[in-house]
mmCIF file of C-alpha atoms in Angstrom:
data_model
loop_
_atom_site.group_PDB
_atom_site.id
_atom_site.type_symbol
_atom_site.label_atom_id
_atom_site.label_comp_id
_atom_site.label_asym_id
_atom_site.label_seq_id
_atom_site.Cartn_x
_atom_site.Cartn_y
_atom_site.Cartn_z
ATOM 1 C CA MET A 1 -7.931 92.311 28.598
ATOM 2 C CA ARG A 2 -9.958 94.822 26.546
ATOM 3 C CA THR A 3 -12.343 97.553 27.820
ATOM 4 C CA ILE A 4 -14.658 99.100 25.324
ATOM 5 C CA GLN A 5 -16.005 102.582 25.985
ATOM 6 C CA ALA A 6 -19.641 103.211 24.960
ATOM 7 C CA ASP A 7 -18.584 105.715 22.235
ATOM 8 C CA GLU A 8 -15.469 103.929 20.837
ATOM 9 C CA ARG A 9 -15.421 103.269 17.095
ATOM 10 C CA PRO A 10 -12.408 101.704 15.457
ATOM 11 C CA SER A 11 -11.377 103.719 12.239
ATOM 12 C CA ALA A 12 -12.047 102.139 8.862
ATOM 13 C CA ALA A 13 -8.350 102.004 8.120
ATOM 14 C CA ALA A 14 -7.681 100.009 11.233
ATOM 15 C CA SER A 15 -10.575 97.739 10.770
ATOM 16 C CA ASP A 16 -10.497 96.690 7.230
ATOM 17 C CA ARG A 17 -8.646 93.720 6.064
ATOM 18 C CA HIS A 18 -6.781 93.749 2.686
ATOM 19 C CA ILE A 19 -8.966 92.598 -0.247
ATOM 20 C CA ALA A 20 -6.728 90.251 -2.235
ATOM 21 C CA ARG A 21 -9.168 89.503 -5.065
ATOM 22 C CA PRO A 22 -9.056 91.840 -8.045
ATOM 23 C CA ALA A 23 -12.002 94.039 -9.062
ATOM 24 C CA GLY A 24 -13.720 93.290 -12.289
ATOM 25 C CA PRO A 25 -13.341 95.714 -15.171
ATOM 26 C CA SER A 26 -16.757 97.288 -14.454
ATOM 27 C CA ALA A 27 -16.647 97.154 -10.593
ATOM 28 C CA ALA A 28 -17.039 100.421 -8.969
ATOM 29 C CA ALA A 29 -16.573 102.186 -5.579
ATOM 30 C CA LEU A 30 -19.826 102.765 -3.807
ATOM 31 C CA SER A 31 -20.205 105.494 -1.168
ATOM 32 C CA VAL A 32 -23.029 106.207 1.184
ATOM 33 C CA GLU A 33 -22.775 109.621 3.045
ATOM 34 C CA ALA A 34 -24.917 110.660 5.878
ATOM 35 C CA LEU A 35 -28.169 109.054 4.494
ATOM 36 C CA ARG A 36 -31.282 110.000 6.309
ATOM 37 C CA GLN A 37 -34.660 108.494 5.549
ATOM 38 C CA VAL A 38 -37.861 109.635 7.364
ATOM 39 C CA TYR A 39 -41.327 108.275 6.841
ATOM 40 C CA GLY A 40 -43.731 110.668 8.358
ATOM 41 C CA THR A 41 -42.670 110.633 12.010
ATOM 42 C CA GLN A 42 -40.488 107.522 11.776
ATOM 43 C CA VAL A 43 -36.824 107.877 11.206
ATOM 44 C CA ALA A 44 -35.683 104.738 9.359
ATOM 45 C CA LEU A 45 -32.060 105.793 8.770
ATOM 46 C CA ASP A 46 -30.333 108.613 10.712
ATOM 47 C CA GLY A 47 -27.013 109.724 9.249
ATOM 48 C CA VAL A 48 -25.685 106.429 7.868
ATOM 49 C CA SER A 49 -22.321 106.435 6.138
ATOM 50 C CA TRP A 50 -20.167 103.565 4.798
ATOM 51 C CA GLN A 51 -18.392 102.706 1.594
ATOM 52 C CA ALA A 52 -17.494 99.547 -0.599
ATOM 53 C CA GLU A 53 -14.325 99.518 -2.537
ATOM 54 C CA PRO A 54 -14.278 98.038 -6.132
ATOM 55 C CA GLY A 55 -14.662 94.276 -5.952
ATOM 56 C CA GLN A 56 -15.449 94.272 -2.388
ATOM 57 C CA ALA A 57 -18.383 92.206 -0.764
ATOM 58 C CA VAL A 58 -20.046 94.224 1.978
ATOM 59 C CA CYS A 59 -22.772 92.874 4.236
ATOM 60 C CA LEU A 60 -25.340 95.095 5.795
ATOM 61 C CA LEU A 61 -26.145 93.248 9.117
ATOM 62 C CA GLY A 62 -28.650 93.827 11.643
ATOM 63 C CA HIS A 63 -32.117 92.869 13.270
ATOM 64 C CA SER A 64 -35.284 93.340 11.335
ATOM 65 C CA GLY A 65 -36.258 96.943 11.152
ATOM 66 C CA CYS A 66 -32.856 98.321 11.661
ATOM 67 C CA GLY A 67 -32.854 99.945 8.162
ATOM 68 C CA LYS A 68 -30.927 97.384 5.981
ATOM 69 C CA THR A 69 -33.536 96.967 3.202
ATOM 70 C CA THR A 70 -34.257 100.773 3.190
ATOM 71 C CA LEU A 71 -30.601 101.297 2.622
ATOM 72 C CA LEU A 72 -30.679 98.895 -0.281
ATOM 73 C CA ARG A 73 -33.570 100.562 -1.773
ATOM 74 C CA LEU A 74 -31.908 104.000 -1.631
ATOM 75 C CA VAL A 75 -28.703 102.657 -3.210
ATOM 76 C CA ALA A 76 -30.787 101.023 -5.917
ATOM 77 C CA GLY A 77 -32.731 104.251 -6.566
ATOM 78 C CA ILE A 78 -36.035 102.853 -5.813
ATOM 79 C CA GLU A 79 -36.593 105.505 -3.153
ATOM 80 C CA ALA A 80 -35.028 108.989 -2.783
ATOM 81 C CA PRO A 81 -33.343 109.903 0.563
ATOM 82 C CA THR A 82 -34.647 112.538 2.800
ATOM 83 C CA ALA A 83 -30.951 113.838 3.088
ATOM 84 C CA GLY A 84 -27.502 112.549 2.358
ATOM 85 C CA ARG A 85 -25.899 111.176 -0.784
ATOM 86 C CA VAL A 86 -25.260 107.906 -2.715
ATOM 87 C CA LEU A 87 -22.151 107.946 -5.007
ATOM 88 C CA LEU A 88 -20.796 105.546 -7.411
ATOM 89 C CA ASP A 89 -17.085 106.191 -8.407
ATOM 90 C CA GLY A 90 -17.566 109.743 -6.993
ATOM 91 C CA GLU A 91 -20.575 110.459 -9.138
ATOM 92 C CA GLU A 92 -23.804 111.351 -7.348
ATOM 93 C CA LEU A 93 -26.610 109.127 -7.943
ATOM 94 C CA SER A 94 -28.883 110.339 -5.104
ATOM 95 C CA GLY A 95 -28.521 113.644 -3.212
ATOM 96 C CA PRO A 96 -29.622 117.219 -3.077
ATOM 97 C CA GLN A 97 -28.502 117.749 -6.770
ATOM 98 C CA ARG A 98 -29.947 114.728 -8.564
ATOM 99 C CA GLN A 99 -31.754 111.458 -8.359
ATOM 100 C CA VAL A 100 -30.736 109.088 -11.186
ATOM 101 C CA ALA A 101 -33.372 106.588 -12.246
ATOM 102 C CA PRO A 102 -32.773 102.975 -11.086
ATOM 103 C CA GLU A 103 -32.352 101.564 -14.637
ATOM 104 C CA ARG A 104 -29.595 104.231 -15.376
ATOM 105 C CA ARG A 105 -27.348 103.438 -12.260
ATOM 106 C CA GLY A 106 -25.516 100.282 -13.574
ATOM 107 C CA ILE A 107 -26.615 98.586 -10.418
ATOM 108 C CA GLY A 108 -28.221 95.028 -10.345
ATOM 109 C CA LEU A 109 -30.585 93.845 -7.630
ATOM 110 C CA VAL A 110 -31.516 90.356 -6.422
ATOM 111 C CA PHE A 111 -34.639 90.258 -4.387
ATOM 112 C CA GLN A 112 -35.305 87.977 -1.442
ATOM 113 C CA ASP A 113 -37.981 85.986 -3.286
ATOM 114 C CA TYR A 114 -36.031 86.198 -6.591
ATOM 115 C CA ALA A 115 -38.890 87.967 -8.411
ATOM 116 C CA LEU A 116 -38.818 85.640 -11.459
ATOM 117 C CA PHE A 117 -41.606 86.151 -13.933
ATOM 118 C CA PRO A 118 -43.662 82.813 -13.838
ATOM 119 C CA HIS A 119 -45.040 83.259 -17.339
ATOM 120 C CA LEU A 120 -41.582 83.649 -18.920
ATOM 121 C CA SER A 121 -39.067 80.889 -19.573
ATOM 122 C CA VAL A 122 -35.727 80.849 -17.748
ATOM 123 C CA LEU A 123 -34.005 82.323 -20.815
ATOM 124 C CA ALA A 124 -36.619 85.030 -21.252
ATOM 125 C CA ASN A 125 -36.331 85.904 -17.593
ATOM 126 C CA VAL A 126 -32.548 86.633 -17.883
ATOM 127 C CA MET A 127 -33.127 88.412 -21.220
ATOM 128 C CA PHE A 128 -35.856 90.617 -19.575
ATOM 129 C CA GLY A 129 -33.142 92.981 -18.092
ATOM 130 C CA LEU A 130 -31.071 93.382 -21.250
ATOM 131 C CA ARG A 131 -31.406 96.516 -23.313
ATOM 132 C CA GLY A 132 -29.925 97.326 -26.799
ATOM 133 C CA GLY A 133 -28.389 95.076 -29.335
ATOM 134 C CA SER A 134 -30.209 92.515 -31.556
ATOM 135 C CA PRO A 135 -32.456 89.718 -30.098
ATOM 136 C CA ALA A 136 -29.789 87.160 -31.144
ATOM 137 C CA THR A 137 -27.078 89.204 -29.153
ATOM 138 C CA ARG A 138 -29.384 89.485 -26.039
ATOM 139 C CA ARG A 139 -30.050 85.789 -26.341
ATOM 140 C CA ALA A 140 -26.322 85.027 -26.513
ATOM 141 C CA VAL A 141 -25.604 87.190 -23.597
ATOM 142 C CA ALA A 142 -28.362 85.669 -21.458
ATOM 143 C CA LEU A 143 -27.176 82.092 -22.381
ATOM 144 C CA ALA A 144 -23.704 82.971 -21.316
ATOM 145 C CA ALA A 145 -24.986 84.217 -17.935
ATOM 146 C CA LEU A 146 -27.094 81.038 -17.435
ATOM 147 C CA ASP A 147 -23.937 79.095 -18.275
ATOM 148 C CA ARG A 148 -21.961 80.903 -15.724
ATOM 149 C CA VAL A 149 -24.266 79.775 -12.938
ATOM 150 C CA GLY A 150 -24.670 76.297 -14.379
ATOM 151 C CA MET A 151 -28.240 76.740 -15.430
ATOM 152 C CA GLN A 152 -27.995 76.843 -19.257
ATOM 153 C CA ARG A 153 -29.650 73.500 -19.655
ATOM 154 C CA HIS A 154 -32.803 74.823 -18.022
ATOM 155 C CA ALA A 155 -32.998 77.710 -20.392
ATOM 156 C CA ASP A 156 -36.193 76.569 -21.906
ATOM 157 C CA GLY A 157 -37.873 75.591 -18.567
ATOM 158 C CA PHE A 158 -39.981 77.730 -16.411
ATOM 159 C CA PRO A 159 -39.472 78.955 -12.736
ATOM 160 C CA HIS A 160 -42.028 76.699 -11.195
ATOM 161 C CA THR A 161 -40.172 73.705 -12.397
ATOM 162 C CA LEU A 162 -37.016 74.787 -10.495
ATOM 163 C CA SER A 163 -35.871 74.147 -6.966
ATOM 164 C CA GLY A 164 -35.322 77.133 -4.662
ATOM 165 C CA GLY A 165 -31.410 76.947 -5.267
ATOM 166 C CA GLU A 166 -32.063 76.796 -9.038
ATOM 167 C CA GLN A 167 -34.385 79.835 -8.889
ATOM 168 C CA GLN A 168 -31.685 81.750 -6.864
ATOM 169 C CA ARG A 169 -29.170 80.996 -9.632
ATOM 170 C CA VAL A 170 -31.363 82.162 -12.355
ATOM 171 C CA ALA A 171 -32.087 85.417 -10.387
ATOM 172 C CA LEU A 172 -28.330 85.968 -10.047
ATOM 173 C CA ALA A 173 -27.796 85.378 -13.759
ATOM 174 C CA ARG A 174 -30.447 87.812 -14.625
ATOM 175 C CA ALA A 175 -28.790 90.458 -12.391
ATOM 176 C CA LEU A 176 -25.397 89.763 -13.684
ATOM 177 C CA ALA A 177 -26.198 89.564 -17.340
ATOM 178 C CA PRO A 178 -26.053 93.507 -17.837
ATOM 179 C CA GLN A 179 -22.704 93.479 -16.272
ATOM 180 C CA PRO A 180 -23.672 95.928 -13.470
ATOM 181 C CA ARG A 181 -21.053 97.922 -11.721
ATOM 182 C CA VAL A 182 -22.583 97.003 -8.313
ATOM 183 C CA LEU A 183 -24.790 93.982 -7.326
ATOM 184 C CA LEU A 184 -27.238 94.308 -4.437
ATOM 185 C CA MET A 185 -28.683 91.305 -2.847
ATOM 186 C CA ASP A 186 -31.504 91.330 -0.269
ATOM 187 C CA GLU A 187 -31.439 88.317 2.005
ATOM 188 C CA PRO A 188 -30.672 86.112 -1.092
ATOM 189 C CA PHE A 189 -30.136 82.747 0.772
ATOM 190 C CA SER A 190 -32.767 83.039 3.480
ATOM 191 C CA ASN A 191 -35.357 81.105 1.703
ATOM 192 C CA LEU A 192 -33.146 77.954 1.222
ATOM 193 C CA ASP A 193 -32.864 75.115 3.741
ATOM 194 C CA ARG A 194 -29.659 75.087 5.647
ATOM 195 C CA ARG A 195 -27.691 72.429 3.803
ATOM 196 C CA LEU A 196 -28.614 73.919 0.344
ATOM 197 C CA ARG A 197 -28.066 77.444 1.592
ATOM 198 C CA ASP A 198 -24.523 76.836 2.483
ATOM 199 C CA GLN A 199 -23.686 75.249 -0.969
ATOM 200 C CA VAL A 200 -25.525 77.940 -2.965
ATOM 201 C CA ARG A 201 -24.070 80.792 -0.891
ATOM 202 C CA ASP A 202 -20.531 79.283 -1.345
ATOM 203 C CA ASP A 203 -21.035 78.843 -5.090
ATOM 204 C CA THR A 204 -22.586 82.280 -5.467
ATOM 205 C CA MET A 205 -19.716 84.063 -3.612
ATOM 206 C CA ASP A 206 -17.066 82.068 -5.506
ATOM 207 C CA LEU A 207 -18.675 83.319 -8.728
ATOM 208 C CA LEU A 208 -18.858 86.965 -7.592
ATOM 209 C CA ARG A 209 -15.203 86.832 -6.359
ATOM 210 C CA GLU A 210 -14.066 85.314 -9.514
ATOM 211 C CA ALA A 211 -15.844 88.148 -11.538
ATOM 212 C CA GLY A 212 -14.684 90.833 -9.103
ATOM 213 C CA THR A 213 -18.042 92.265 -8.693
ATOM 214 C CA THR A 214 -18.701 94.929 -6.127
ATOM 215 C CA THR A 215 -21.538 93.435 -3.896
ATOM 216 C CA VAL A 216 -23.744 94.597 -1.172
ATOM 217 C CA ILE A 217 -25.613 91.880 0.650
ATOM 218 C CA VAL A 218 -28.392 92.401 3.151
ATOM 219 C CA THR A 219 -28.472 89.724 5.978
ATOM 220 C CA HIS A 220 -29.637 89.345 9.590
ATOM 221 C CA ASP A 221 -27.357 86.247 10.154
ATOM 222 C CA PRO A 222 -24.107 87.127 11.835
ATOM 223 C CA GLU A 223 -22.495 83.798 10.964
ATOM 224 C CA GLU A 224 -23.331 84.413 7.281
ATOM 225 C CA ALA A 225 -21.950 87.843 7.382
ATOM 226 C CA LEU A 226 -18.615 86.699 9.027
ATOM 227 C CA ARG A 227 -18.441 83.869 6.423
ATOM 228 C CA ILE A 228 -18.919 85.957 3.298
ATOM 229 C CA ALA A 229 -18.112 89.589 3.734
ATOM 230 C CA ASP A 230 -14.955 91.531 3.234
ATOM 231 C CA ARG A 231 -16.501 94.321 5.226
ATOM 232 C CA ILE A 232 -19.490 94.324 7.615
ATOM 233 C CA VAL A 233 -21.802 97.312 8.437
ATOM 234 C CA LEU A 234 -23.591 96.542 11.598
ATOM 235 C CA LEU A 235 -26.881 98.630 11.914
ATOM 236 C CA ARG A 236 -28.794 99.285 15.005
ATOM 237 C CA GLN A 237 -32.083 101.322 14.771
ATOM 238 C CA GLY A 238 -31.137 103.224 11.718
ATOM 239 C CA ARG A 239 -27.665 104.056 12.640
ATOM 240 C CA VAL A 240 -24.162 102.315 12.040
ATOM 241 C CA GLU A 241 -23.235 100.671 15.235
ATOM 242 C CA GLN A 242 -19.868 99.482 13.916
ATOM 243 C CA THR A 243 -18.147 98.784 10.551
ATOM 244 C CA GLY A 244 -14.984 97.018 9.637
ATOM 245 C CA ALA A 245 -13.552 93.630 8.630
ATOM 246 C CA PRO A 246 -15.467 90.581 10.006
ATOM 247 C CA GLU A 247 -12.598 89.549 12.293
ATOM 248 C CA ALA A 248 -12.356 93.054 13.694
ATOM 249 C CA LEU A 249 -15.942 93.187 14.550
ATOM 250 C CA TYR A 250 -15.921 89.609 16.184
ATOM 251 C CA ARG A 251 -12.800 90.231 18.239
ATOM 252 C CA HIS A 252 -13.075 93.760 18.986
ATOM 253 C CA PRO A 253 -16.665 94.713 19.199
ATOM 254 C CA ALA A 254 -17.168 98.405 20.015
ATOM 255 C CA SER A 255 -20.224 97.904 22.255
ATOM 256 C CA LEU A 256 -22.090 95.441 24.216
ATOM 257 C CA PHE A 257 -24.799 95.343 21.471
ATOM 258 C CA ALA A 258 -22.159 94.416 18.863
ATOM 259 C CA ALA A 259 -20.532 91.807 21.128
ATOM 260 C CA ARG A 260 -23.905 90.164 21.765
ATOM 261 C CA PHE A 261 -24.790 90.159 18.086
ATOM 262 C CA PHE A 262 -21.993 87.847 17.175
ATOM 263 C CA CYS A 263 -21.954 85.559 20.191
ATOM 264 C CA ASP A 264 -24.233 84.440 23.144
ATOM 265 C CA LEU A 265 -22.197 85.813 26.087
ATOM 266 C CA ASN A 266 -21.673 85.007 29.739
ATOM 267 C CA GLU A 267 -22.284 88.456 31.311
ATOM 268 C CA ILE A 268 -21.111 89.201 34.900
ATOM 269 C CA PRO A 269 -22.347 92.534 36.333
ATOM 270 C CA GLY A 270 -19.782 94.526 38.471
ATOM 271 C CA VAL A 271 -18.521 97.930 39.557
ATOM 272 C CA CYS A 272 -15.219 99.488 38.501
ATOM 273 C CA ARG A 273 -12.770 100.366 41.330
ATOM 274 C CA ALA A 274 -9.431 101.821 40.816
ATOM 275 C CA GLY A 275 -9.484 100.644 37.023
ATOM 276 C CA GLN A 276 -10.425 96.974 37.877
ATOM 277 C CA VAL A 277 -13.590 94.939 38.275
ATOM 278 C CA GLU A 278 -13.854 92.275 40.933
ATOM 279 C CA THR A 279 -15.779 89.225 40.062
ATOM 280 C CA PRO A 280 -16.226 85.647 41.281
ATOM 281 C CA LEU A 281 -13.904 84.672 38.440
ATOM 282 C CA GLY A 282 -11.203 87.170 39.535
ATOM 283 C CA ARG A 283 -10.145 90.724 38.811
ATOM 284 C CA HIS A 284 -10.252 92.178 35.298
ATOM 285 C CA ALA A 285 -8.823 95.427 34.110
ATOM 286 C CA ALA A 286 -11.234 98.149 33.179
ATOM 287 C CA PRO A 287 -8.946 101.170 32.230
ATOM 288 C CA GLY A 288 -10.527 104.527 31.490
ATOM 289 C CA LEU A 289 -13.607 103.872 33.566
ATOM 290 C CA ALA A 290 -14.383 106.037 36.543
ATOM 291 C CA ASP A 291 -14.700 104.671 40.153
ATOM 292 C CA GLY A 292 -18.389 103.422 40.682
ATOM 293 C CA THR A 293 -19.124 102.857 36.993
ATOM 294 C CA ALA A 294 -21.485 99.891 36.535
ATOM 295 C CA VAL A 295 -19.981 97.435 34.082
ATOM 296 C CA ARG A 296 -20.581 94.144 32.342
ATOM 297 C CA VAL A 297 -17.750 91.670 32.266
ATOM 298 C CA CYS A 298 -18.305 89.489 29.170
ATOM 299 C CA LEU A 299 -16.760 86.145 28.250
ATOM 300 C CA ARG A 300 -17.708 84.002 25.258
ATOM 301 C CA PRO A 301 -18.386 80.269 26.024
ATOM 302 C CA GLN A 302 -15.469 79.144 24.086
ATOM 303 C CA ASP A 303 -13.084 81.294 26.016
ATOM 304 C CA ILE A 304 -13.667 79.435 29.377
ATOM 305 C CA ARG A 305 -12.353 75.931 29.771
ATOM 306 C CA LEU A 306 -12.095 73.286 32.370
ATOM 307 C CA THR A 307 -8.690 72.783 33.829
ATOM 308 C CA ALA A 308 -6.989 70.427 36.368
ATOM 309 C CA GLY A 309 -4.150 73.121 36.802
ATOM 310 C CA ALA A 310 -4.126 76.633 38.174
ATOM 311 C CA ALA A 311 -7.766 77.836 38.104
ATOM 312 C CA ALA A 312 -9.345 81.344 37.989
ATOM 313 C CA ALA A 313 -12.301 79.856 39.900
ATOM 314 C CA THR A 314 -13.945 76.632 40.826
ATOM 315 C CA GLY A 315 -17.498 75.510 40.247
ATOM 316 C CA ARG A 316 -19.888 72.604 39.923
ATOM 317 C CA LEU A 317 -20.768 70.888 36.695
ATOM 318 C CA VAL A 318 -24.486 71.202 36.151
ATOM 319 C CA ASP A 319 -25.103 69.549 32.840
ATOM 320 C CA ARG A 320 -23.837 68.744 29.332
ATOM 321 C CA VAL A 321 -25.527 69.170 25.986
ATOM 322 C CA PHE A 322 -24.004 67.033 23.160
ATOM 323 C CA LEU A 323 -24.008 68.931 19.857
ATOM 324 C CA GLY A 324 -22.067 66.448 17.652
ATOM 325 C CA GLU A 325 -18.521 67.723 17.123
ATOM 326 C CA ALA A 326 -19.025 70.222 20.105
ATOM 327 C CA GLU A 327 -20.645 70.214 23.426
ATOM 328 C CA GLN A 328 -22.045 72.812 25.727
ATOM 329 C CA LEU A 329 -21.458 72.726 29.419
ATOM 330 C CA ARG A 330 -23.057 74.560 32.309
ATOM 331 C CA VAL A 331 -21.153 75.320 35.415
ATOM 332 C CA ALA A 332 -22.446 76.906 38.578
ATOM 333 C CA VAL A 333 -20.019 79.270 40.352
ATOM 334 C CA ASP A 334 -20.652 80.673 43.810
ATOM 335 C CA GLY A 335 -21.510 84.224 43.529
ATOM 336 C CA LEU A 336 -23.009 84.047 40.065
ATOM 337 C CA ALA A 337 -26.755 84.183 39.634
ATOM 338 C CA MET A 338 -26.540 81.994 36.506
ATOM 339 C CA PRO A 339 -24.348 79.062 35.535
ATOM 340 C CA LEU A 340 -21.655 79.810 33.188
ATOM 341 C CA ARG A 341 -21.976 78.431 29.671
ATOM 342 C CA LEU A 342 -18.890 76.727 28.167
ATOM 343 C CA ARG A 343 -18.391 75.354 24.683
ATOM 344 C CA ARG A 344 -15.666 72.972 23.734
ATOM 345 C CA PRO A 345 -14.985 70.055 21.353
ATOM 346 C CA ALA A 346 -16.942 66.983 22.389
ATOM 347 C CA ALA A 347 -14.928 64.697 24.721
ATOM 348 C CA ALA A 348 -15.645 61.343 26.261
ATOM 349 C CA ASP A 349 -13.798 62.012 29.520
ATOM 350 C CA LEU A 350 -16.375 64.426 31.080
ATOM 351 C CA PRO A 351 -17.013 63.922 34.853
ATOM 352 C CA PRO A 352 -20.671 63.406 35.983
ATOM 353 C CA PRO A 353 -22.872 66.355 36.911
ATOM 354 C CA GLY A 354 -22.336 67.649 40.444
ATOM 355 C CA THR A 355 -18.445 67.197 40.104
ATOM 356 C CA ALA A 356 -16.214 70.077 41.296
ATOM 357 C CA VAL A 357 -14.213 71.579 38.340
ATOM 358 C CA GLY A 358 -11.655 74.277 37.855
ATOM 359 C CA LEU A 359 -12.152 76.947 35.309
ATOM 360 C CA ALA A 360 -9.469 78.804 33.295
ATOM 361 C CA ILE A 361 -10.166 81.990 31.299
ATOM 362 C CA ALA A 362 -8.547 83.304 28.252
ATOM 363 C CA GLY A 363 -7.741 86.651 29.868
ATOM 364 C CA ASP A 364 -6.879 88.628 26.706
ATOM 365 C CA ARG A 365 -10.351 87.905 25.468
ATOM 366 C CA VAL A 366 -12.344 89.259 28.390
ATOM 367 C CA LEU A 367 -14.565 92.222 27.318
ATOM 368 C CA VAL A 368 -15.671 94.980 29.602
ATOM 369 C CA TYR A 369 -18.257 97.441 28.869
ATOM 370 C CA PRO A 370 -20.111 100.338 30.726
ATOM 371 C CA ASP A 371 -23.491 98.862 31.830
ATOM 372 C CA ALA A 372 -25.033 102.080 30.361
ATOM 373 C CA ALA A 373 -24.165 100.695 26.970
ATOM 374 C CA ALA A 374 -26.368 97.576 27.525
ATOM 375 C CA ALA A 375 -29.171 96.707 25.103
ATOM 376 C CA PRO A 376 -31.637 93.950 25.294
ATOM 377 C CA SER A 377 -29.858 90.810 24.296
ATOM 378 C CA PRO A 378 -30.756 89.400 20.898
ATOM 379 C CA PHE A 379 -30.456 85.885 22.223
ATOM 380 C CA PRO A 380 -33.242 84.365 24.249
ATOM 381 C CA ARG A 381 -32.328 83.415 27.874
#
């Protein structure tokens, strides 16, 4: 059983997992310190701090308008911050003392729409970002970058002849050709259909891990962040809600907002009495909360199961939705305003709707939050 206080934030040391992959020879540590960005009366970022170690993949995660892209633009040098600093290996790139131009930062950027020049060939697009050296040298570097992403055979073609996945690979080659110390990617896979997106995303991350490139990726998709990140920075209205390794954020969300972001929850309102909350599913520990505190007891659908043995509660099966390898069940329980949602591997032995069923709960995965920490759920009801 775990109770989360509204202001609890796990330390970076406790949250981060060990990064096994080596950093590339040019990979750098990126630090963002107390960044603040104000546009007129609108505060886009308010004291945001996080860091990426050399060779690490960091995901900036959050809803639209939370400040993700603004952060990326500040790191890239496209904008100067109102306050705070951006540092690369301890060198200040943005801050009170200096503002280094984007082209002098050693930072690559892949835009959401790839931003390929339609009038230039694939090879010329990749060569565009290269500076110095002879034309023959730049051509050789660009061809090597295209070969690295499997696109050398398209070197003489033009962007309009390529699929979305192929354009993404060319944009990646263009960003990697100058050997940036850090690579920034703004929703790089969102324009691809789901099946292609999974393949291109896996191939891209394999390449970046092999190269040991420090990478910062903006995404609004929690599943994508869990899948590709070494570290997640979850943003909410211009502030860091929680940061740490993907498993830490999923298993130990620091707030109801964070818990809701990663999973559609069953939420049961209650009141803390003597360190416990009484619910129709039994009592749950709520240490550290004062008597009378309104709370939310939260259970993930996969942490509730049907049982023929000892049960925490009994209910009535409402319906079943077949999802292929999995299925979603709804079970009505006396005392709860809404049916509980359960998720389990698809089975053929499910009793018909209306059948009485027993429910077992993974007690160590129950989350309890003060109700004052509640935010509107990102999932439609």
